[in-house]
Each structure stands twice: as structure tokens, then as C-alpha cells.
mmCIF file of C-alpha atoms and ligand atoms in Angstrom:
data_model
loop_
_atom_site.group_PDB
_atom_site.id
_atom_site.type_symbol
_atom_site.label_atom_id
_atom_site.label_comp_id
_atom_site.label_asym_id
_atom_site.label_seq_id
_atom_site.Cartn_x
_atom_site.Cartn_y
_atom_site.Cartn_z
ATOM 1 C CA UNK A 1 -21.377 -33.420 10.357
ATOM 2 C CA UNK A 2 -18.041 -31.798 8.812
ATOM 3 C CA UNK A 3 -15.125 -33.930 9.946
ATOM 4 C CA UNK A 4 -12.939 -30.429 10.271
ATOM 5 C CA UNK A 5 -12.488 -29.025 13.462
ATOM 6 C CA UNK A 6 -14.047 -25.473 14.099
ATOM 7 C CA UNK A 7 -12.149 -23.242 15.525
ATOM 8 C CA UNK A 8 -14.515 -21.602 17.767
ATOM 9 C CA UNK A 9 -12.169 -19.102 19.460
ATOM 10 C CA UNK A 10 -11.020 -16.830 16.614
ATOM 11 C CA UNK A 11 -9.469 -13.798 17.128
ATOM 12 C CA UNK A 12 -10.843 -10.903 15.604
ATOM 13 C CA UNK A 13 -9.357 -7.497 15.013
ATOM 14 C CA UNK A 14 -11.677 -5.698 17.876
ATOM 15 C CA UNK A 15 -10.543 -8.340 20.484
ATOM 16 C CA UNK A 16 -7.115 -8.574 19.644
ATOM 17 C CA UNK A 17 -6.440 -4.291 19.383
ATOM 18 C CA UNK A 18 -8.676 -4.605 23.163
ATOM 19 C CA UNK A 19 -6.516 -7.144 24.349
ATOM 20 C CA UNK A 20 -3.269 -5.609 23.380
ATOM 21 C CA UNK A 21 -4.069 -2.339 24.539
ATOM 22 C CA UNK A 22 -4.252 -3.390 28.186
ATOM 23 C CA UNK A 23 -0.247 -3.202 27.507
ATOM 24 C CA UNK A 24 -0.471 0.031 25.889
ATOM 25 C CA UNK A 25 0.122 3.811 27.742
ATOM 26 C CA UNK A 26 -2.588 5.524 26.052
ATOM 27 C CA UNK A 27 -5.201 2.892 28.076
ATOM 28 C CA UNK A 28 -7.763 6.025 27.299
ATOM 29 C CA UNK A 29 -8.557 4.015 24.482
ATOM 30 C CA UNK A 30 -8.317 6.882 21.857
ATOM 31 C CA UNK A 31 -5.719 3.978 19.586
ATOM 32 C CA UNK A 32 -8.741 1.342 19.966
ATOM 33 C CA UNK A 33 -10.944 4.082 18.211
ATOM 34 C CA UNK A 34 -8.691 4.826 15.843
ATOM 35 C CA UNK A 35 -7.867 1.096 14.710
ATOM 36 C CA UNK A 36 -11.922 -0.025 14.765
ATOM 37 C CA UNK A 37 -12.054 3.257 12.192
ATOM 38 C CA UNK A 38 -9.387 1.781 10.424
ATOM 39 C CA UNK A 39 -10.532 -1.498 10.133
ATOM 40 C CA UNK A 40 -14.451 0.104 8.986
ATOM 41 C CA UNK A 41 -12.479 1.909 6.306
ATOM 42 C CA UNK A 42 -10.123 -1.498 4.474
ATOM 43 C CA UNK A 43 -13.486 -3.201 4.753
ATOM 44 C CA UNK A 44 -15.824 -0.745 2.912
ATOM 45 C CA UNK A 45 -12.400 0.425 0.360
ATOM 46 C CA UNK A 46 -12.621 -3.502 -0.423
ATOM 47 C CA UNK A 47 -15.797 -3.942 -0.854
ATOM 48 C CA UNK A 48 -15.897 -0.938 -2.686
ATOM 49 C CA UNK A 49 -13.309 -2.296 -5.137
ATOM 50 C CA UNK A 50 -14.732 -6.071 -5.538
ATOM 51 C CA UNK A 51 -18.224 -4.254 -6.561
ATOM 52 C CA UNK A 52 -16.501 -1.827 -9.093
ATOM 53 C CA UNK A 53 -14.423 -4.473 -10.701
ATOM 54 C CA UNK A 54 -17.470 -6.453 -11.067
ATOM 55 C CA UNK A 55 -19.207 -3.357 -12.593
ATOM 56 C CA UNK A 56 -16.043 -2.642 -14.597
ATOM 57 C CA UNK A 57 -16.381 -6.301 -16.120
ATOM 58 C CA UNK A 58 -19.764 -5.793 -16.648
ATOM 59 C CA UNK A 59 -18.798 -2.518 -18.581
ATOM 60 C CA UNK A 60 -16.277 -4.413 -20.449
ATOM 61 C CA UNK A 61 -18.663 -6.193 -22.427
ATOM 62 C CA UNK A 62 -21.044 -3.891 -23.310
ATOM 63 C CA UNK A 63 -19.144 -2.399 -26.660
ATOM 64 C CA UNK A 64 -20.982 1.237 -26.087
ATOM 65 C CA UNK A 65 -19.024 1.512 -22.875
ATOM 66 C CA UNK A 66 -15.868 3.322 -24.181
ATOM 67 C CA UNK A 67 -12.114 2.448 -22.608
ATOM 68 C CA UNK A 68 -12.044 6.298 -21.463
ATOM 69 C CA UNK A 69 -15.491 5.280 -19.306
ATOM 70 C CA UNK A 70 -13.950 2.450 -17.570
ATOM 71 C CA UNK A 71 -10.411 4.689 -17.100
ATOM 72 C CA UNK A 72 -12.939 7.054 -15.184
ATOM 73 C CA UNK A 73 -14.591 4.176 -13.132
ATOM 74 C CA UNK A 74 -10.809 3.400 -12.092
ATOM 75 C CA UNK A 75 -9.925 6.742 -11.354
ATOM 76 C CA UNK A 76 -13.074 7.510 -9.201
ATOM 77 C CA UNK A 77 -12.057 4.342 -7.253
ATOM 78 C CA UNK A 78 -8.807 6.387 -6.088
ATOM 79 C CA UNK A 79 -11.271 9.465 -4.901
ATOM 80 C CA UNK A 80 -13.886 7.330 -3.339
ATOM 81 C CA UNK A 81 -11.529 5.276 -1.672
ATOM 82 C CA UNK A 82 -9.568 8.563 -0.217
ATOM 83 C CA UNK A 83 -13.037 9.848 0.352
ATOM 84 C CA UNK A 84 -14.504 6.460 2.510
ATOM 85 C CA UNK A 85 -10.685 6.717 4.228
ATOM 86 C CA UNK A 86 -11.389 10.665 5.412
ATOM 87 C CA UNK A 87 -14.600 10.560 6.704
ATOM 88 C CA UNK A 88 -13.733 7.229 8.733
ATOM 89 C CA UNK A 89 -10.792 9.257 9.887
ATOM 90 C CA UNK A 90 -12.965 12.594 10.424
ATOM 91 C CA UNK A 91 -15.657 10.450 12.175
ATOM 92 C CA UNK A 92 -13.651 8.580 14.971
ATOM 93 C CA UNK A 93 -12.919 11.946 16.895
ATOM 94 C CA UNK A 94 -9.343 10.522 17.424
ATOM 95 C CA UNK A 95 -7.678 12.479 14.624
ATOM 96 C CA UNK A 96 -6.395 15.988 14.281
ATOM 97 C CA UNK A 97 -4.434 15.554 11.098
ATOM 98 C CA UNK A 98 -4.875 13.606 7.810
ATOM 99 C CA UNK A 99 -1.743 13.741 4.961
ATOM 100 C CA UNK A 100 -3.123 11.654 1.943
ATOM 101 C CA UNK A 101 -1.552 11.021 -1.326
ATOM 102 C CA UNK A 102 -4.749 12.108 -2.858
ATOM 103 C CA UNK A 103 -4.674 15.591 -1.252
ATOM 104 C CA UNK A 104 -2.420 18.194 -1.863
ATOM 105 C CA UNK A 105 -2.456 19.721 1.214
ATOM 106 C CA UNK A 106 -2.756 18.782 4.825
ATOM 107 C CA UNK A 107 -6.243 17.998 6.195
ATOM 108 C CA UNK A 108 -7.065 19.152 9.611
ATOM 109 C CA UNK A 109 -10.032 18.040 11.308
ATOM 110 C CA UNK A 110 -11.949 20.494 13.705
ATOM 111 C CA UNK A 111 -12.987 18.553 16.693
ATOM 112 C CA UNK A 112 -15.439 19.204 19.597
ATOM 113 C CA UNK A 113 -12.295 18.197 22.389
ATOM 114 C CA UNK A 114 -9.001 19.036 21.143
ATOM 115 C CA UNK A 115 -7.697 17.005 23.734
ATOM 116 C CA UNK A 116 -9.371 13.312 22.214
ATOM 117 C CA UNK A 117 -7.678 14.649 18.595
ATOM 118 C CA UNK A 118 -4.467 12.667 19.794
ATOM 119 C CA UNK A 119 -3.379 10.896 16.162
ATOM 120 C CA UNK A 120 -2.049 12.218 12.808
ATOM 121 C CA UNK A 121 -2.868 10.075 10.323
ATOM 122 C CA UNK A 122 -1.117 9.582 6.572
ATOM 123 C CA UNK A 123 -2.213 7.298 3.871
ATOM 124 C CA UNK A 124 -2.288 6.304 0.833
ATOM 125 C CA UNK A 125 -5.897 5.060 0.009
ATOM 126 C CA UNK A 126 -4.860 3.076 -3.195
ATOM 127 C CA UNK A 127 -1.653 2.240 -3.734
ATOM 128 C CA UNK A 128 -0.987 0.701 -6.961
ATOM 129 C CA UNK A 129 -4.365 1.545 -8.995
ATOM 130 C CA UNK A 130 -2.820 1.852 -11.805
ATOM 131 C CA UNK A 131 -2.924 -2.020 -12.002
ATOM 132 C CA UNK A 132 -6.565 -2.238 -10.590
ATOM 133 C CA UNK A 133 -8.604 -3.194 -14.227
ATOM 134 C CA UNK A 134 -5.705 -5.487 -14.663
ATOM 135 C CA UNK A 135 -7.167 -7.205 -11.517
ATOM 136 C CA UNK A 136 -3.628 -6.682 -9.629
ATOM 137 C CA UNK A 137 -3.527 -6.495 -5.996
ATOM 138 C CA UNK A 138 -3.734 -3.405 -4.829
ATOM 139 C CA UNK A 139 -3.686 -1.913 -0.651
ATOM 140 C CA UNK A 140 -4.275 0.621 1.790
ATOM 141 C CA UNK A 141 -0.778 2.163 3.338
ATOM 142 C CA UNK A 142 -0.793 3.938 6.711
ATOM 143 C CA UNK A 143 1.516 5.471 9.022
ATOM 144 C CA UNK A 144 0.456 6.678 12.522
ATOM 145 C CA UNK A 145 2.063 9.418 14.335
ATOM 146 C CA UNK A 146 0.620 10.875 17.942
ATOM 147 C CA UNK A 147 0.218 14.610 18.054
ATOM 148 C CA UNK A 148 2.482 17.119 20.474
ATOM 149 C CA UNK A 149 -0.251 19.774 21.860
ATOM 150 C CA UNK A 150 2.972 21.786 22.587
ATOM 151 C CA UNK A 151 3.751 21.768 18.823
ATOM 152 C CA UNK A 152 1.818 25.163 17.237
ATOM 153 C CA UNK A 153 2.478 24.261 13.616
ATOM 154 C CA UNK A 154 0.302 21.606 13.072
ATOM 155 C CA UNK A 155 2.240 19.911 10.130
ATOM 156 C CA UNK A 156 5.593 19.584 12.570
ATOM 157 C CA UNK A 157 3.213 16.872 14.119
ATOM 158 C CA UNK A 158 4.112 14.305 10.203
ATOM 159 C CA UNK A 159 7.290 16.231 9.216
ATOM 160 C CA UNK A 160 9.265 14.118 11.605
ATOM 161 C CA UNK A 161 11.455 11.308 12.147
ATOM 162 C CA UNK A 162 9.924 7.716 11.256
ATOM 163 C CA UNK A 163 10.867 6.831 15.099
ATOM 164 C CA UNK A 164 8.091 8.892 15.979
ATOM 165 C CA UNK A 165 5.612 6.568 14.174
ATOM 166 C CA UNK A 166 3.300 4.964 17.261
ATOM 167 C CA UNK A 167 1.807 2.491 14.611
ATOM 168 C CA UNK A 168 1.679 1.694 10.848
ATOM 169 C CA UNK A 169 -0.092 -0.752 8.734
ATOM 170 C CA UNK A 170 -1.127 -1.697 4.812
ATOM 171 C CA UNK A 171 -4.550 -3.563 3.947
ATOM 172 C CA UNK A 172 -3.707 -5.712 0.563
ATOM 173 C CA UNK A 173 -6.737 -5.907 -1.370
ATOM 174 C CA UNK A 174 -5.807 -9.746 -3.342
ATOM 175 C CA UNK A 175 -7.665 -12.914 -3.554
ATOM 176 C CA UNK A 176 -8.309 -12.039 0.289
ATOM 177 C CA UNK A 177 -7.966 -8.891 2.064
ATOM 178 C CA UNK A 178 -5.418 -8.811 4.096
ATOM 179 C CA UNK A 179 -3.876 -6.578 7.037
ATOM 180 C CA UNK A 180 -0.856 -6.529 8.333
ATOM 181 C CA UNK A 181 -0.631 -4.222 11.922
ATOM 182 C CA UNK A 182 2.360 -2.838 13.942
ATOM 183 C CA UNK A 183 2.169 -0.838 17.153
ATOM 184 C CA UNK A 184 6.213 -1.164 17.358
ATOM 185 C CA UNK A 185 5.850 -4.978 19.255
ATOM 186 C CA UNK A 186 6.346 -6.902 16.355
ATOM 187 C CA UNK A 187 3.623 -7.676 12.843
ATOM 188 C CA UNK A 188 0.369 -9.234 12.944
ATOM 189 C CA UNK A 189 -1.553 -10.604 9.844
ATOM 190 C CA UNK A 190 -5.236 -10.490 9.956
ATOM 191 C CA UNK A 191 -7.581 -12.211 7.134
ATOM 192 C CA UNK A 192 -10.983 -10.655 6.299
ATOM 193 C CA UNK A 193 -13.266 -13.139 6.809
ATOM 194 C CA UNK A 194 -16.396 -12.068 4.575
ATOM 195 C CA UNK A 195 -18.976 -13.473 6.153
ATOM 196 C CA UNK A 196 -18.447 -12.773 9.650
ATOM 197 C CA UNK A 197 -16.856 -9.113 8.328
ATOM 198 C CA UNK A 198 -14.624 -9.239 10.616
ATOM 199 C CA UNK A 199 -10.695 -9.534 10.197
ATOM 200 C CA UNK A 200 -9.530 -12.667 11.779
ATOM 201 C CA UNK A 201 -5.714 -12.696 13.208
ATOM 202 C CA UNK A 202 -4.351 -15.503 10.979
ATOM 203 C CA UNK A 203 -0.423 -14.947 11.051
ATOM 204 C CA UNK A 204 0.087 -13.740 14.734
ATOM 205 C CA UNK A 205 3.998 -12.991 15.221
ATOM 206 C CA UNK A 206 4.851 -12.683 11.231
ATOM 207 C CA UNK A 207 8.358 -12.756 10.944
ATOM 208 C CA UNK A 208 10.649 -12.150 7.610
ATOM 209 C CA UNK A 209 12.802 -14.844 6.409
ATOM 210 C CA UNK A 210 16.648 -13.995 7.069
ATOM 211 C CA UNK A 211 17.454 -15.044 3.518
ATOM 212 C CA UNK A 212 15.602 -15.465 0.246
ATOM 213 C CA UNK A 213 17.649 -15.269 -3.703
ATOM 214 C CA UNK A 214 14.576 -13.197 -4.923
ATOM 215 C CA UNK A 215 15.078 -9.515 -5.645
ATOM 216 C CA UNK A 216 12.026 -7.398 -7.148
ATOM 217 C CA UNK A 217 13.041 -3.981 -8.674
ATOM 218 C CA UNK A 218 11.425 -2.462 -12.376
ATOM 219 C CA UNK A 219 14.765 -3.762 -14.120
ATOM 220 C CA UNK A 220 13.214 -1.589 -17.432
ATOM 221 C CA UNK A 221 14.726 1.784 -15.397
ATOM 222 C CA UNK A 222 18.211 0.013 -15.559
ATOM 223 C CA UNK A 223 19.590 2.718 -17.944
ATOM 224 C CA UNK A 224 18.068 5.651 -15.974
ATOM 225 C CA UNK A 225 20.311 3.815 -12.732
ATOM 226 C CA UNK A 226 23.305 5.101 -11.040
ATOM 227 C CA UNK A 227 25.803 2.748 -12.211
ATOM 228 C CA UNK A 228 26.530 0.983 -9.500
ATOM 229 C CA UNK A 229 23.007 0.215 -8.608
ATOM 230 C CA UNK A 230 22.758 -1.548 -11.755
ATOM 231 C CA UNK A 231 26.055 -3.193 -11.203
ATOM 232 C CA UNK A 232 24.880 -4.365 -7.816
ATOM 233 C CA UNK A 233 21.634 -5.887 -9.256
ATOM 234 C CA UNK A 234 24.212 -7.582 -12.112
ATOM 235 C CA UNK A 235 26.188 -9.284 -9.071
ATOM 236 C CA UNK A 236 23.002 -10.666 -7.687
ATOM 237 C CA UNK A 237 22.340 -12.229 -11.077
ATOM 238 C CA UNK A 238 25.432 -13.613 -11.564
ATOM 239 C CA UNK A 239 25.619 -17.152 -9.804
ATOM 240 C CA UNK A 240 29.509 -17.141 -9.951
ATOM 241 C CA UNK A 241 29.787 -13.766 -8.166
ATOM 242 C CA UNK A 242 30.100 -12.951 -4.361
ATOM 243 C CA UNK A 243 27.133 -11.962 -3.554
ATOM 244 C CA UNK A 244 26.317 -15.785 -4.332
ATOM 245 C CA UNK A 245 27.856 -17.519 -1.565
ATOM 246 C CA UNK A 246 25.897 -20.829 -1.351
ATOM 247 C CA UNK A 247 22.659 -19.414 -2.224
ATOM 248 C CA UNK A 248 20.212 -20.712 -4.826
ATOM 249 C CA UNK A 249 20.569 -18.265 -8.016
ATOM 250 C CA UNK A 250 18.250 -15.241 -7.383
ATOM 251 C CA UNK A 251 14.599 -15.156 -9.192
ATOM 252 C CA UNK A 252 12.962 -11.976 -10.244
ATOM 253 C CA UNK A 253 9.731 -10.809 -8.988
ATOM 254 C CA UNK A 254 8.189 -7.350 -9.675
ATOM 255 C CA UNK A 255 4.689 -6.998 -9.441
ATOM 256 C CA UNK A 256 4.271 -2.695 -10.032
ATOM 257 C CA UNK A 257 2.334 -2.451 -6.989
ATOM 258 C CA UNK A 258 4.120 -1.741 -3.818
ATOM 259 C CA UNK A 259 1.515 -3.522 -1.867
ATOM 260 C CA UNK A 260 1.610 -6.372 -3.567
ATOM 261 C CA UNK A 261 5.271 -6.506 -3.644
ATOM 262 C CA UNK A 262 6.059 -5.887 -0.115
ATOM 263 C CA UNK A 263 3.203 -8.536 0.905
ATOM 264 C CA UNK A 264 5.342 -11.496 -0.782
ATOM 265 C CA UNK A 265 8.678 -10.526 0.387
ATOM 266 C CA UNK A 266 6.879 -10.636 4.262
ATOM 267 C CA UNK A 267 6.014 -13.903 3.125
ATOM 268 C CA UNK A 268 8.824 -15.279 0.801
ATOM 269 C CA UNK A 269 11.471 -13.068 1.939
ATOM 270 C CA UNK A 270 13.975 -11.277 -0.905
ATOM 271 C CA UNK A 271 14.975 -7.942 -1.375
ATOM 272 C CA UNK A 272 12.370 -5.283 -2.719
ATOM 273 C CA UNK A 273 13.652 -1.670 -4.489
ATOM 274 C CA UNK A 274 12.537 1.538 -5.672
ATOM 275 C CA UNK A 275 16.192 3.174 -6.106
ATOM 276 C CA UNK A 276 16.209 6.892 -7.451
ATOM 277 C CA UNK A 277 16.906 7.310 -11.038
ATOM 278 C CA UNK A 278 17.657 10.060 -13.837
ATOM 279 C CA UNK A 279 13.689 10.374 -14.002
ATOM 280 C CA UNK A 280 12.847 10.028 -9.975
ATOM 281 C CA UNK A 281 15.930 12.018 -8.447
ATOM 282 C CA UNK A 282 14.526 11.355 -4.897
ATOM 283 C CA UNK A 283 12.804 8.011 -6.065
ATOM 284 C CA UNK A 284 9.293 7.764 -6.424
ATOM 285 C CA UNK A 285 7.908 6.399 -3.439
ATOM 286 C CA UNK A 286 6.550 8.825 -1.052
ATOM 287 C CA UNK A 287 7.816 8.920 2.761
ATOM 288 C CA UNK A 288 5.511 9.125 4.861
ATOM 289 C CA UNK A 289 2.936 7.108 3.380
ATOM 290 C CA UNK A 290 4.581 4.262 1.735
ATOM 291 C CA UNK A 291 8.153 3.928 2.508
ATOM 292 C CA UNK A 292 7.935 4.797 6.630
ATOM 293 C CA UNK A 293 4.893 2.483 7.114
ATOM 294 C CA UNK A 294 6.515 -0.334 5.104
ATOM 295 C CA UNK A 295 10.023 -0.099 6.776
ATOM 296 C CA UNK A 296 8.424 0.042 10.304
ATOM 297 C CA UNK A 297 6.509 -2.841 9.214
ATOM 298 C CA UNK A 298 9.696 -4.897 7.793
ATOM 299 C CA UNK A 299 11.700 -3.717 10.895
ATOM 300 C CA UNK A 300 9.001 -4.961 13.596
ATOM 301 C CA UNK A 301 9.144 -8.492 11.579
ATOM 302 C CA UNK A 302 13.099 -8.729 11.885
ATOM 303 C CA UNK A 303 14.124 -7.306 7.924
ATOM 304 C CA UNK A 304 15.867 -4.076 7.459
ATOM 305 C CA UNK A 305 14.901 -1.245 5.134
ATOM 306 C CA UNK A 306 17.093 1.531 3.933
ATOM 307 C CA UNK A 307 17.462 3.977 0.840
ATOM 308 C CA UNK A 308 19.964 4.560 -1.761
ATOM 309 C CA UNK A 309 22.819 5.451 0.884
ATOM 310 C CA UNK A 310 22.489 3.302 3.433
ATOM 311 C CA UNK A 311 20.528 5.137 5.718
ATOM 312 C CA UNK A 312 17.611 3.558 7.779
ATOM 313 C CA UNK A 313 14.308 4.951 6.353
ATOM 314 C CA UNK A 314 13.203 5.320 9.732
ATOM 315 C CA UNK A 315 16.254 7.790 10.530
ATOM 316 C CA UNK A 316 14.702 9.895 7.675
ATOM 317 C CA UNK A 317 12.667 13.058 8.374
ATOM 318 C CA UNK A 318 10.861 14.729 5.830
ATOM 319 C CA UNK A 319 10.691 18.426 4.582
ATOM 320 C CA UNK A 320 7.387 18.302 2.846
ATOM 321 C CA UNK A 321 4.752 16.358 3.246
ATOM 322 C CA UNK A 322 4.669 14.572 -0.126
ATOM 323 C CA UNK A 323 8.522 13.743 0.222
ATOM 324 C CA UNK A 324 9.564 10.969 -1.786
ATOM 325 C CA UNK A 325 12.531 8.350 -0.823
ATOM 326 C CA UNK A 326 14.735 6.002 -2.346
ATOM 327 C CA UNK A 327 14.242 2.406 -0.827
ATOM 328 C CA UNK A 328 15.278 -1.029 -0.434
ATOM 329 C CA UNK A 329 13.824 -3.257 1.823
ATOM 330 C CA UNK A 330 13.016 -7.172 2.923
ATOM 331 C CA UNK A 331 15.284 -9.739 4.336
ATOM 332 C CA UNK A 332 18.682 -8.754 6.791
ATOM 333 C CA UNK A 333 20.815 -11.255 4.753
ATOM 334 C CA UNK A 334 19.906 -9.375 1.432
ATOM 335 C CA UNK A 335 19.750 -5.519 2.692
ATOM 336 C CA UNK A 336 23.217 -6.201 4.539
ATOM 337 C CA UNK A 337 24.686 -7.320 1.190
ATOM 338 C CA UNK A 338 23.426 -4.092 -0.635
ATOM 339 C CA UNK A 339 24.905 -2.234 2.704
ATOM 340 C CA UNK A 340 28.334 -4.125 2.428
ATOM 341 C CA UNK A 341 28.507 -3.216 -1.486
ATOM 342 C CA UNK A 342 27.959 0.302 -1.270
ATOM 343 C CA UNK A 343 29.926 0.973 2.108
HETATM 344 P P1 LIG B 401 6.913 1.584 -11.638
HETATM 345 C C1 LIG B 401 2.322 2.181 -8.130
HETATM 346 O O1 LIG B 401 2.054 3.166 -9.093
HETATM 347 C C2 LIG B 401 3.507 2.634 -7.283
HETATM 348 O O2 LIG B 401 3.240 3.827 -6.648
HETATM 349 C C3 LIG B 401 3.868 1.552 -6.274
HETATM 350 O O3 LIG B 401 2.743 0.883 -5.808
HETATM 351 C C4 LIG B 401 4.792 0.648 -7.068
HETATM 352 O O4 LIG B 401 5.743 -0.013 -6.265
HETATM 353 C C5 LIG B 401 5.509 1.626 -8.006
HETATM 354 O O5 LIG B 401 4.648 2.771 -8.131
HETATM 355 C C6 LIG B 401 5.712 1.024 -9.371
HETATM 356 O O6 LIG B 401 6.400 1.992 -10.145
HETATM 357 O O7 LIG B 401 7.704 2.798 -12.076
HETATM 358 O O8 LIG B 401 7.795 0.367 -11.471
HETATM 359 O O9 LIG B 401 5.683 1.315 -12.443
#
């Protein structure tokens, strides 16, 4: 008999979204829908993933397989992964609207009850996959916004403030899977537990360390920098200067997968940024699927998250639906330092 004890009232995703939505306004249960869709669609994009990276190994060694072959296995991954993540959305009955990174244009879904359409949905089904055959971590980002029936043009219902979001989360597809969930009442982490198949609420209450000396930015677009971003990032490197008060000399940590990176500064704390440059004049990560999802997320844990000028991301409204954004987010301690230098 195993000496460990077993833990024989876990949490799962279903029970916990049920249990929290007793304190939620829409008690119609249209967000419960909407969140076991979600869930259906990180499991079967991760599966999906493990099995191709197997097969992508497997490829690997067989010398007829060409490098352009195993490109295209990657690349499908993106379209199978946007196409699992659309019919999940399509199929739930909850959603009018889906924005994906993957489609150019908006997708609207016709429903049998207009009235149960009540979400708008945007995502990014792989973020990252560039890294994927270099077996990086890559994720799932989504933002959540509820439709206004009184609003005619459909796409006013995303090109909106990041207030408006109702909920927002990112599945990180690492060693585990994990999820990380806000409905705007603070962050919980969620494991996926293969064998039951069910995501288990491991890190209830995740909050952001104040302070951490770790900042994570691609240092190679120094030159392409406004000067006094790469000034800024010089101060944090020099131990002698002020924005070293006390603290232990910072590390750098830059992954090249926004997932990836975000997930460690939850954990570790630090400061992560994708500032604009001569090459990305509105910075390269887009707005409503990776930088208003990830500040809501950092915000609801107790960090801040802002873009090249000091405005909150979540103050930001977009024009288009593929809007990009400067950003740096993660710890109070280190955004309020980047705030302090540039005010
Ligand atoms: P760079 C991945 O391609 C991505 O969209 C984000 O996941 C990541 O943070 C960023 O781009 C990395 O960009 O220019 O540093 O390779």
C-alpha cells in the first residue's frame, strides 16, 4: 500500500467553472458551455501536438523524409490546431464571433438562437510554433468578450476596450499542459492530468511576485530600439545603477515564445517585453489575442502590464482586428520602474 496520501477530492476544471459560476450573473450557464468547449479544445490541440512531435521524430530519422516535409508537418499543426479550436467554438452554441490569428477575417457563426450566441471569442491557437520541432513550449491564448445584441456591426463586439474582456486565459503546452483561467476574480492554474483527462486546479489563487531581477526581452533587436528603451534595459544590467537598489543583479531569460515566457514570470516573477522597434513600429504582438489576455491575466494575479508609453494595455482599444501592441509586463516593482524611467 503506497505510503502517499491520495488526495481524493481533486478539483477538476468542470467542478470548479460549476462552482464558481453560482457567483457569476450570467447563472444561464452559457460561460460553463463555453469554458467545457474550451477545455475539449487545449486537450485535443495537446494531444494533437504530443502525437505530431512523436511523428515528427519518427520522420526525423528516416533520411527520405526531407526538412521541407517536417516544416509542413509543423505548419499543418498551426491549421489543425485553429481548425480543432473553431469547430469547438462553432459547436458549443455559445459563440457568435471568432477573431483568430490564423484567419484573416472575422468568423461569424450562424446559430439556431441568436439569443444563446452570447460570447466573442479571439485566439491564438499556437502561439510560438515557430519553436515547436525545437520541442519549445508552446500555448493556446484567449480573450473573451460578451456580445451587445444592440451593437449592429458585429466586429464593434472585439474592437473594444480590454475592460470589456469577461474572461481570458492561455493553455501552455510544456512538460505538462497547463491552464491558467481569469473571469476578472483573480488567476487559477489547472494541471492536465492525462489519465483522468481532466485538468486538475493545482495553483488556486496564483499570485505574481512583487519583485524579481529577471527581465526577458530579444536583446538581438537592441539596435532596431528607441534609444531609451535600450538605455533602460542597460540600467537594469548595470548593478551600480538606480534601478538596482538592493536587488540581486538582474538575469536574462528569453525563451521566443510568449507562452512560455509569460508562464515563468507568473511563476518567477521579472519583467517580460516586446517593445516596438524600427522593424515592428506597433510591436509585434497582436492585441487582442496575446497582449489583452496576458495583461488581464498578470493584472488579476497582482502585476501590471503596459506598452511602450505607459499606458495600461487594458485602456487600449483596437482599430483592426489584427492590431498589434507594444508591451511590457510581470511584476509591479519592475513595470513601476520602467513607468518611473520613462515618465
Ligand atoms: P522574436 C512567437 O513567434 C511570437 O509570436 C511570441 O510567441 C514571442 O513572444 C515572439 O513572437 C518572439 O518574437 O522576434 O523575439 O522571435
Amino acid at each position: 500500500n503506497s505510503s502517499e496520501a491520495i488526495n481524493t477530492d481533486i478539483v477538476t476544471l468542470p467542478r470548479f467553472i460549476l462552482e464558481s459560476q453560482q457567483q457569476f450573473k450570467q447563472a444561464r450557464g452559457n460561460l460553463t458551455l463555453l469554458l467545457n468547449a474550451l477545455q475539449f479544445a487545449f486537450k485535443f490541440i495537446s494531444q494533437t501536438i504530443r502525437k505530431a512531435e512523436l511523428v515528427n521524430l519518427i520522420n526525423l530519422h528516416n533520411s527520405s523524409i526531407t526538412i521541407n516535409a517536417t516544416g509542413d508537418v509543423q505548419k499543418k499543426l498551426d491549421i489543425i490546431s485553429d481548425e480543432i479550436f473553431l469547430n469547438a467554438m462553432k459547436s458549443c452554441g455559445v459563440v457568435k464571433i471568432l477573431v483568430s490569428e490564423e484567419q484573416e477575417d472575422l468568423i461569424v457563426f450562424q446559430g439556431n438562437n441568436i439569443n444563446d450566441q452570447t460570447y466573442a471569442v479571439c485566439c491564438d491557437p499556437i502561439d510560438g510554433s515557430s519553436n515547436l520541432d525545437a520541442g519549445v513550449a508552446v500555448g493556446t491564448i484567449v480573450s473573451i468578450f460578451k456580445i451587445d445584441p444592440n451593437v449592429k456591426d458585429l466586429k464593434q463586439n472585439v474592437l473594444r476596450s480590454g475592460n470589456d474582456m469577461v474572461a481570458a486565459c492561455y493553455a501552455m503546452y510544456g512538460a505538462s499542459t497547463h491552464l491558467f483561467l481569469t473571469f476578472g476574480q483573480g488567476v487559477d492554474g489547472f494541471t492536465l492530468d492525462n489519465n483522468l483527462g481532466e485538468f486538475i486546479l493545482t495553483q488556486p489563487n496564483l499570485r505574481i511576485p512583487q519583485q524579481r531581477s529577471i527581465y526577458s526581452i530579444n536583446e538581438g533587436n537592441t539596435f532596431n530600439w528607441d534609444p531609451k528603451i535600450s538605455k533602460f534595459i542597460d540600467l537594469l544590467k548595470n548593478p551600480q545603477s538606480e534601478m538596482n537598489n538592493n536587488c540581486v543583479p538582474y538575469s536574462a531569460r528569453y525563451i521566443g515564445s510568449m507562452v512560455a515566457d509569460v508562464h515563468r514570470t507568473f511563476l518567477y516573477g521579472g519583467l517580460f517585453s516586446y517593445p516596438c522597434d524600427k522593424k515592428n513600429k506597433n510591436g509585434k504582438l497582436r492585441l487582442l489575442y496575446e497582449a489583452f489576455p496576458m495583461a488581464f491575466l498578470v493584472e488579476q494575479a497582482g502585476g501590471k502590464a503596459v506598452n511602450d508609453f505607459g499606458e495600461r494595455i487594458m485602456d487600449l482599444k483596437p482599430k483592426h482586428i489584427h492590431d498589434k501592441s507594444s508591451i511590457w509586463l510581470g511584476s509591479t516593482e519592475e513595470i513601476n520602474k520602467f513607468l518611473t524611467y520613462i515618465a
